[in-house]
């Protein structure tokens, strides 16, 4: 991995040189981790032509796990607890004689940007933009391996829950249990707050669990993901509780399943980002389900739960190979409930088997 981190930092240096800067100040937590292996801790990275200097709080507990090793060719700069690591890194840039410093303006607050500028008066500040985020879009096989493990953890936790008694338990309790099970199976944490929706709450994209209890005949939608070594996945499944599903539940689940499959099958290198969304949306619209404000069918995923690219109806960029994305259409019928089905996949060319499915829990309409 040390070589991978070094290669990533070298690509950032090349961008800085092209922009007329001889150093970069990286402050966005996911970007610092991508370039150094350092888990999020308030650290900032100064990247000059000669070295990588990681400013990090001096009160951090030691990492005994061996899972978040900082690249060995990165020099550490301890910073007093409560002090701004970005300012410490900027001061080091001044001492190094940096003449042009590229910063992540989209991450720095106005006050931090002003403080950095005051500290390095005489040094030209330029915007690094989303250079590192663009580098992060295409994953290497080390990153994809971590995503596979995260997906296995999420699938295992969900599979265990489905074997337990669900009737009478609250959405909130089920969400907490899923988070605990993922951690028990080796996750860093849940990749995002688990959403469990039952009955009229089912099928919603961003439902916050309540004290509503699971009842016979309910739809039950679970939206969840595990994070492993910083990399997260997302998956959603919808089941029916107790008795055999009602005809309208079978029909709605079959429709969303078809839409999700159409979106998955549309993935491929060189495909415009809007195509998977269009493929899934056409299935739903043909059945009379339209959204007044369409949500993208999916998005990139990795060190952050929402990364580039976005798979929305107006997104015109093209997909690359080895880009992990989510595909998750859904339909919610107010007052009745709904269905949401989502997977995390890695874009692959057809000669490699096509899209690689990471989240493999069954998408059948199980009666639990």
Coordinates of C-alpha atoms in Angstrom, one line a residue:
X1 CA 0.0 0.0 0.0
X2 CA 2.9 2.4 0.6
X3 CA 3.6 2.5 -3.1
X4 CA -0.1 3.2 -3.8
X5 CA -0.1 6.2 -1.4
X6 CA 3.1 7.5 -2.9
X7 CA 1.7 7.2 -6.4
X8 CA -1.4 9.1 -5.4
X9 CA 0.6 11.9 -3.9
X10 CA 2.8 12.2 -7.0
X11 CA -0.3 12.7 -9.1
X12 CA -1.4 15.6 -6.8
X13 CA 2.1 17.1 -7.1
X14 CA 1.8 17.0 -10.9
X15 CA -1.4 18.8 -10.8
X16 CA 0.1 21.5 -8.5
X17 CA 3.0 22.0 -10.8
X18 CA 0.6 22.5 -13.8
X19 CA -1.3 25.1 -11.7
X20 CA 1.9 27.0 -10.8
X21 CA 2.0 25.9 -7.2
X22 CA 4.9 24.1 -5.5
X23 CA 2.9 22.7 -2.6
X24 CA -0.6 21.7 -1.6
X25 CA -2.4 21.8 1.7
X26 CA -5.0 19.0 2.0
X27 CA -7.6 19.4 4.7
X28 CA -10.6 17.3 3.7
X29 CA -10.5 14.2 6.0
X30 CA -11.3 11.7 3.2
X31 CA -8.6 13.2 1.0
X32 CA -6.0 13.1 3.8
X33 CA -6.8 9.5 4.4
X34 CA -6.6 8.7 0.6
X35 CA -3.1 10.1 0.4
X36 CA -1.6 8.9 3.7
X37 CA -3.6 6.1 5.2
X38 CA -4.3 8.2 8.3
X39 CA -7.8 7.7 9.7
X40 CA -9.8 10.9 10.1
X41 CA -8.6 12.7 13.2
X42 CA -8.5 16.4 12.3
X43 CA -5.1 16.0 10.5
X44 CA -3.9 18.2 7.6
X45 CA -1.4 17.2 4.9
X46 CA 1.3 19.5 3.5
X47 CA 2.6 18.1 0.2
X48 CA 5.7 19.7 -1.2
X49 CA 7.9 18.6 -4.1
X50 CA 10.3 17.0 -1.6
X51 CA 8.2 15.5 1.2
X52 CA 4.8 14.8 2.7
X53 CA 4.2 16.3 6.1
X54 CA 1.2 15.2 8.2
X55 CA 0.1 17.6 10.9
X56 CA -2.0 15.8 13.5
X57 CA -3.1 16.3 17.0
X58 CA -0.6 15.1 19.6
X59 CA -3.3 13.7 21.9
X60 CA -4.4 10.9 19.6
X61 CA -4.4 7.5 21.2
X62 CA -2.0 5.0 19.6
X63 CA -3.4 2.8 16.9
X64 CA -2.8 -0.8 18.1
X65 CA -4.9 -2.5 15.4
X66 CA -2.5 -2.1 12.5
X67 CA -5.5 -1.2 10.3
X68 CA -4.8 2.5 9.8
X69 CA -1.1 2.6 9.3
X70 CA 0.3 5.9 8.1
X71 CA 2.5 5.5 5.0
X72 CA 6.1 5.2 6.2
X73 CA 7.4 7.9 3.9
X74 CA 5.1 10.5 5.5
X75 CA 6.7 12.7 8.2
X76 CA 4.5 13.5 11.2
X77 CA 4.2 16.9 12.8
X78 CA 2.5 16.7 16.2
X79 CA 0.3 19.7 16.9
X80 CA -1.0 20.8 20.4
X81 CA -4.5 19.6 21.1
X82 CA -7.0 22.2 20.2
X83 CA -4.8 23.9 17.7
X84 CA -5.6 24.0 14.0
X85 CA -3.5 21.4 12.1
X86 CA -4.1 23.4 8.8
X87 CA -2.3 26.4 10.3
X88 CA 0.5 24.3 11.6
X89 CA 1.0 22.8 8.1
X90 CA 0.8 26.3 6.5
X91 CA 3.5 27.5 8.9
X92 CA 5.7 24.6 7.9
X93 CA 5.1 25.6 4.2
X94 CA 6.4 29.1 5.0
X95 CA 9.5 27.6 6.7
X96 CA 10.1 25.5 3.6
X97 CA 10.1 28.6 1.3
X98 CA 7.0 27.6 -0.6
X99 CA 6.1 30.3 -3.1
X100 CA 2.7 29.0 -4.3
X101 CA 0.3 27.0 -2.1
X102 CA -2.7 25.2 -3.4
X103 CA -5.6 24.8 -0.9
X104 CA -8.9 23.0 -0.9
X105 CA -11.1 26.1 -0.9
X106 CA -14.3 23.9 -0.9
X107 CA -13.3 22.4 2.4
X108 CA -11.8 25.4 4.3
X109 CA -14.2 27.8 6.0
X110 CA -13.9 31.5 5.3
X111 CA -12.2 32.1 8.6
X112 CA -9.7 29.2 8.2
X113 CA -8.9 30.3 4.6
X114 CA -8.3 33.9 5.9
X115 CA -6.1 32.6 8.8
X116 CA -4.0 30.5 6.4
X117 CA -3.6 33.5 4.0
X118 CA -2.5 35.8 6.9
X119 CA 0.0 33.2 8.2
X120 CA 1.7 32.8 4.8
X121 CA 1.6 36.4 3.7
X122 CA 3.7 36.8 0.6
X123 CA 2.9 33.2 -0.6
X124 CA 0.5 32.9 -3.4
X125 CA -2.7 30.9 -2.6
X126 CA -4.4 29.0 -5.4
X127 CA -7.4 26.7 -5.4
X128 CA -6.6 23.0 -5.6
X129 CA -10.3 22.4 -6.3
X130 CA -11.5 18.8 -6.2
X131 CA -8.3 17.4 -7.6
X132 CA -8.1 14.6 -5.0
X133 CA -11.8 13.8 -5.2
X134 CA -11.4 13.3 -9.0
X135 CA -8.4 11.0 -8.3
X136 CA -10.5 9.0 -5.8
X137 CA -13.3 8.2 -8.4
X138 CA -11.5 5.2 -10.0
X139 CA -10.5 2.7 -7.3
X140 CA -7.5 0.4 -7.2
X141 CA -7.9 -3.3 -6.3
X142 CA -6.8 -2.7 -2.7
X143 CA -9.8 -0.3 -2.3
X144 CA -12.2 -2.6 -4.0
X145 CA -11.1 -5.5 -1.7
X146 CA -12.0 -3.3 1.3
X147 CA -15.4 -2.6 -0.3
X148 CA -16.0 -6.3 -0.8
X149 CA -15.4 -7.0 2.9
X150 CA -17.6 -4.1 3.9
X151 CA -20.4 -5.6 1.7
X152 CA -19.9 -9.0 3.2
X153 CA -20.2 -7.6 6.7
X154 CA -23.5 -5.7 5.8
X155 CA -24.9 -8.8 4.1
X156 CA -24.0 -11.0 7.1
X157 CA -25.6 -8.6 9.6
X158 CA -28.8 -8.3 7.6
X159 CA -29.0 -12.1 7.1
X160 CA -28.8 -12.7 10.8
X161 CA -31.5 -10.2 11.5
X162 CA -33.9 -11.8 9.0
X163 CA -33.6 -15.0 10.9
X164 CA -34.9 -13.4 14.2
X165 CA -38.4 -12.6 15.3
X166 CA -39.4 -9.2 14.0
X167 CA -43.1 -8.7 14.8
X168 CA -43.5 -6.3 17.7
X169 CA -40.1 -4.8 17.6
X170 CA -39.6 -1.1 16.8
X171 CA -37.8 0.4 13.8
X172 CA -35.4 2.1 16.2
X173 CA -34.5 -1.1 17.9
X174 CA -33.9 -3.0 14.7
X175 CA -31.7 -0.2 13.4
X176 CA -29.6 -0.3 16.5
X177 CA -29.3 -4.0 16.3
X178 CA -28.1 -3.9 12.7
X179 CA -25.4 -1.3 13.6
X180 CA -24.2 -3.5 16.5
X181 CA -24.1 -6.7 14.4
X182 CA -22.0 -4.9 11.7
X183 CA -19.5 -3.8 14.3
X184 CA -19.5 -7.3 15.8
X185 CA -18.5 -8.7 12.4
X186 CA -15.6 -6.4 12.0
X187 CA -16.9 -3.1 10.7
X188 CA -15.3 0.2 11.7
X189 CA -18.9 1.4 12.2
X190 CA -22.0 1.8 10.2
X191 CA -21.3 3.7 7.0
X192 CA -24.3 5.9 7.7
X193 CA -27.2 5.8 10.2
X194 CA -29.2 2.6 9.5
X195 CA -32.8 3.3 8.3
X196 CA -35.5 0.8 9.1
X197 CA -39.0 1.7 7.8
X198 CA -42.1 -0.5 8.3
X199 CA -45.7 -0.2 7.2
X200 CA -46.4 3.3 5.8
X201 CA -42.8 4.2 6.4
X202 CA -41.4 1.6 4.1
X203 CA -39.8 2.5 0.8
X204 CA -38.7 6.0 1.8
X205 CA -35.2 7.0 0.8
X206 CA -34.1 8.8 4.0
X207 CA -36.5 7.6 6.7
X208 CA -35.4 8.1 10.3
X209 CA -36.4 5.1 12.5
X210 CA -39.2 5.7 14.9
X211 CA -40.9 3.7 17.7
X212 CA -43.4 2.3 15.3
X213 CA -43.6 -1.5 15.8
X214 CA -43.5 -4.1 13.1
X215 CA -46.9 -5.6 12.4
X216 CA -48.1 -8.6 10.4
X217 CA -48.6 -7.8 6.7
X218 CA -46.2 -4.8 6.8
X219 CA -43.6 -4.0 4.2
X220 CA -40.2 -3.7 6.0
X221 CA -37.5 -1.7 4.2
X222 CA -33.9 -1.7 5.5
X223 CA -31.3 0.8 4.2
X224 CA -27.8 0.1 5.6
X225 CA -24.1 -0.2 5.0
X226 CA -20.9 -1.1 6.7
X227 CA -17.6 0.8 6.8
X228 CA -14.4 -1.2 6.7
X229 CA -11.0 0.4 6.8
X230 CA -12.7 3.7 5.9
X231 CA -14.6 2.3 2.8
X232 CA -18.3 2.1 3.0
X233 CA -21.1 0.4 1.0
X234 CA -24.8 0.9 0.8
X235 CA -27.6 -1.6 0.3
X236 CA -31.4 -1.6 0.6
X237 CA -33.9 -4.4 0.7
X238 CA -37.6 -4.7 1.2
X239 CA -39.4 -7.7 2.7
X240 CA -43.0 -8.4 3.9
X241 CA -43.7 -9.4 7.5
X242 CA -45.6 -12.5 8.5
X243 CA -48.3 -13.8 6.2
X244 CA -48.0 -14.1 2.4
X245 CA -47.7 -10.7 0.7
X246 CA -50.8 -9.0 -0.7
X247 CA -51.2 -8.8 -4.5
X248 CA -50.4 -5.1 -4.5
X249 CA -47.2 -5.8 -2.5
X250 CA -46.1 -8.5 -4.9
X251 CA -46.8 -6.2 -7.9
X252 CA -44.9 -3.2 -6.5
X253 CA -41.9 -5.2 -5.4
X254 CA -41.7 -6.9 -8.8
X255 CA -41.8 -3.4 -10.5
X256 CA -39.0 -2.0 -8.4
X257 CA -37.0 -5.1 -8.8
X258 CA -37.3 -4.8 -12.6
X259 CA -36.3 -1.1 -12.5
X260 CA -33.3 -1.8 -10.3
X261 CA -32.1 -4.6 -12.6
X262 CA -32.4 -2.3 -15.6
X263 CA -30.3 0.3 -13.8
X264 CA -27.7 -2.3 -12.9
X265 CA -27.5 -3.8 -16.4
X266 CA -27.0 -0.3 -17.9
X267 CA -23.7 0.2 -16.1
X268 CA -20.5 0.0 -18.1
X269 CA -17.2 1.8 -18.9
X270 CA -18.0 4.7 -21.3
X271 CA -21.7 4.8 -20.5
X272 CA -23.1 8.2 -19.8
X273 CA -23.9 8.7 -16.1
X274 CA -27.6 9.5 -16.9
X275 CA -28.1 6.1 -18.7
X276 CA -28.6 3.9 -15.6
X277 CA -31.0 6.4 -14.1
X278 CA -32.9 6.6 -17.4
X279 CA -33.1 2.8 -17.7
X280 CA -34.5 2.4 -14.1
X281 CA -36.8 5.4 -14.4
X282 CA -38.4 4.3 -17.7
X283 CA -39.6 1.1 -16.0
X284 CA -41.2 3.0 -13.1
X285 CA -42.7 5.7 -15.3
X286 CA -44.2 3.1 -17.7
X287 CA -46.2 1.8 -14.7
X288 CA -47.3 5.3 -13.8
X289 CA -44.9 6.1 -11.0
X290 CA -43.2 9.5 -11.4
X291 CA -41.4 11.8 -9.0
X292 CA -42.1 15.6 -8.9
X293 CA -38.4 16.1 -8.0
X294 CA -36.5 13.2 -9.3
X295 CA -33.8 11.8 -7.1
X296 CA -30.7 10.3 -8.8
X297 CA -30.9 6.5 -9.0
X298 CA -27.4 6.2 -7.6
X299 CA -24.0 7.7 -6.9
X300 CA -20.3 6.9 -6.4
X301 CA -19.3 5.5 -3.0
X302 CA -16.0 4.8 -1.2
X303 CA -14.3 6.8 1.5
X304 CA -17.4 9.0 1.6
X305 CA -20.9 7.6 1.3
X306 CA -21.7 10.0 -1.5
X307 CA -18.9 10.5 -4.0
X308 CA -18.6 11.3 -7.7
X309 CA -20.0 10.3 -10.1
X310 CA -23.7 11.0 -9.6
X311 CA -26.1 8.8 -11.6
X312 CA -28.9 11.3 -12.2
X313 CA -31.2 12.3 -15.1
X314 CA -29.0 15.3 -16.0
X315 CA -25.5 13.9 -15.4
X316 CA -23.6 13.7 -18.7
X317 CA -20.2 12.5 -17.8
X318 CA -19.1 9.0 -18.6
X319 CA -18.4 6.1 -16.3
X320 CA -15.0 4.5 -16.0
X321 CA -14.0 1.0 -15.1
X322 CA -13.3 0.2 -11.4
X323 CA -15.8 2.9 -10.2
X324 CA -18.0 1.7 -7.3
X325 CA -21.6 3.0 -7.5
X326 CA -25.0 2.5 -6.0
X327 CA -28.1 1.7 -7.9
X328 CA -31.2 2.1 -5.8
X329 CA -34.6 3.0 -7.2
X330 CA -37.7 3.0 -5.0
X331 CA -41.4 3.7 -4.9
X332 CA -43.3 5.0 -1.9
X333 CA -47.1 5.2 -1.8
X334 CA -48.2 7.7 0.9
X335 CA -50.2 6.1 3.6
X336 CA -49.5 2.5 2.4
X337 CA -45.7 2.1 2.2
X338 CA -43.3 1.1 -0.6
X339 CA -40.3 -0.7 -1.9
X340 CA -36.7 0.3 -2.2
X341 CA -33.9 -2.0 -3.5
X342 CA -30.3 -0.9 -3.7
X343 CA -27.0 -2.5 -4.4
X344 CA -23.3 -1.4 -4.5
X345 CA -21.6 -2.5 -7.6
X346 CA -18.2 -1.9 -9.3
X347 CA -18.3 -0.9 -13.0
X348 CA -16.4 -3.4 -15.0
X349 CA -16.2 -4.1 -18.8
X350 CA -18.1 -7.0 -20.3
X351 CA -14.9 -8.9 -21.0
X352 CA -14.4 -8.9 -17.2
X353 CA -17.9 -10.1 -16.5
X354 CA -19.7 -6.8 -16.5
X355 CA -20.7 -4.9 -13.3
X356 CA -19.4 -6.6 -10.1
X357 CA -22.2 -7.0 -7.5
X358 CA -20.8 -6.5 -4.0
X359 CA -24.0 -6.6 -1.9
X360 CA -25.6 -10.1 -2.5
X361 CA -28.4 -10.5 0.0
X362 CA -31.4 -11.8 -1.9
X363 CA -33.7 -9.3 -3.6
X364 CA -36.6 -11.7 -3.6
X365 CA -39.8 -10.7 -1.7
X366 CA -39.3 -12.8 1.4
X367 CA -42.2 -13.3 3.8
X368 CA -40.5 -13.1 7.2

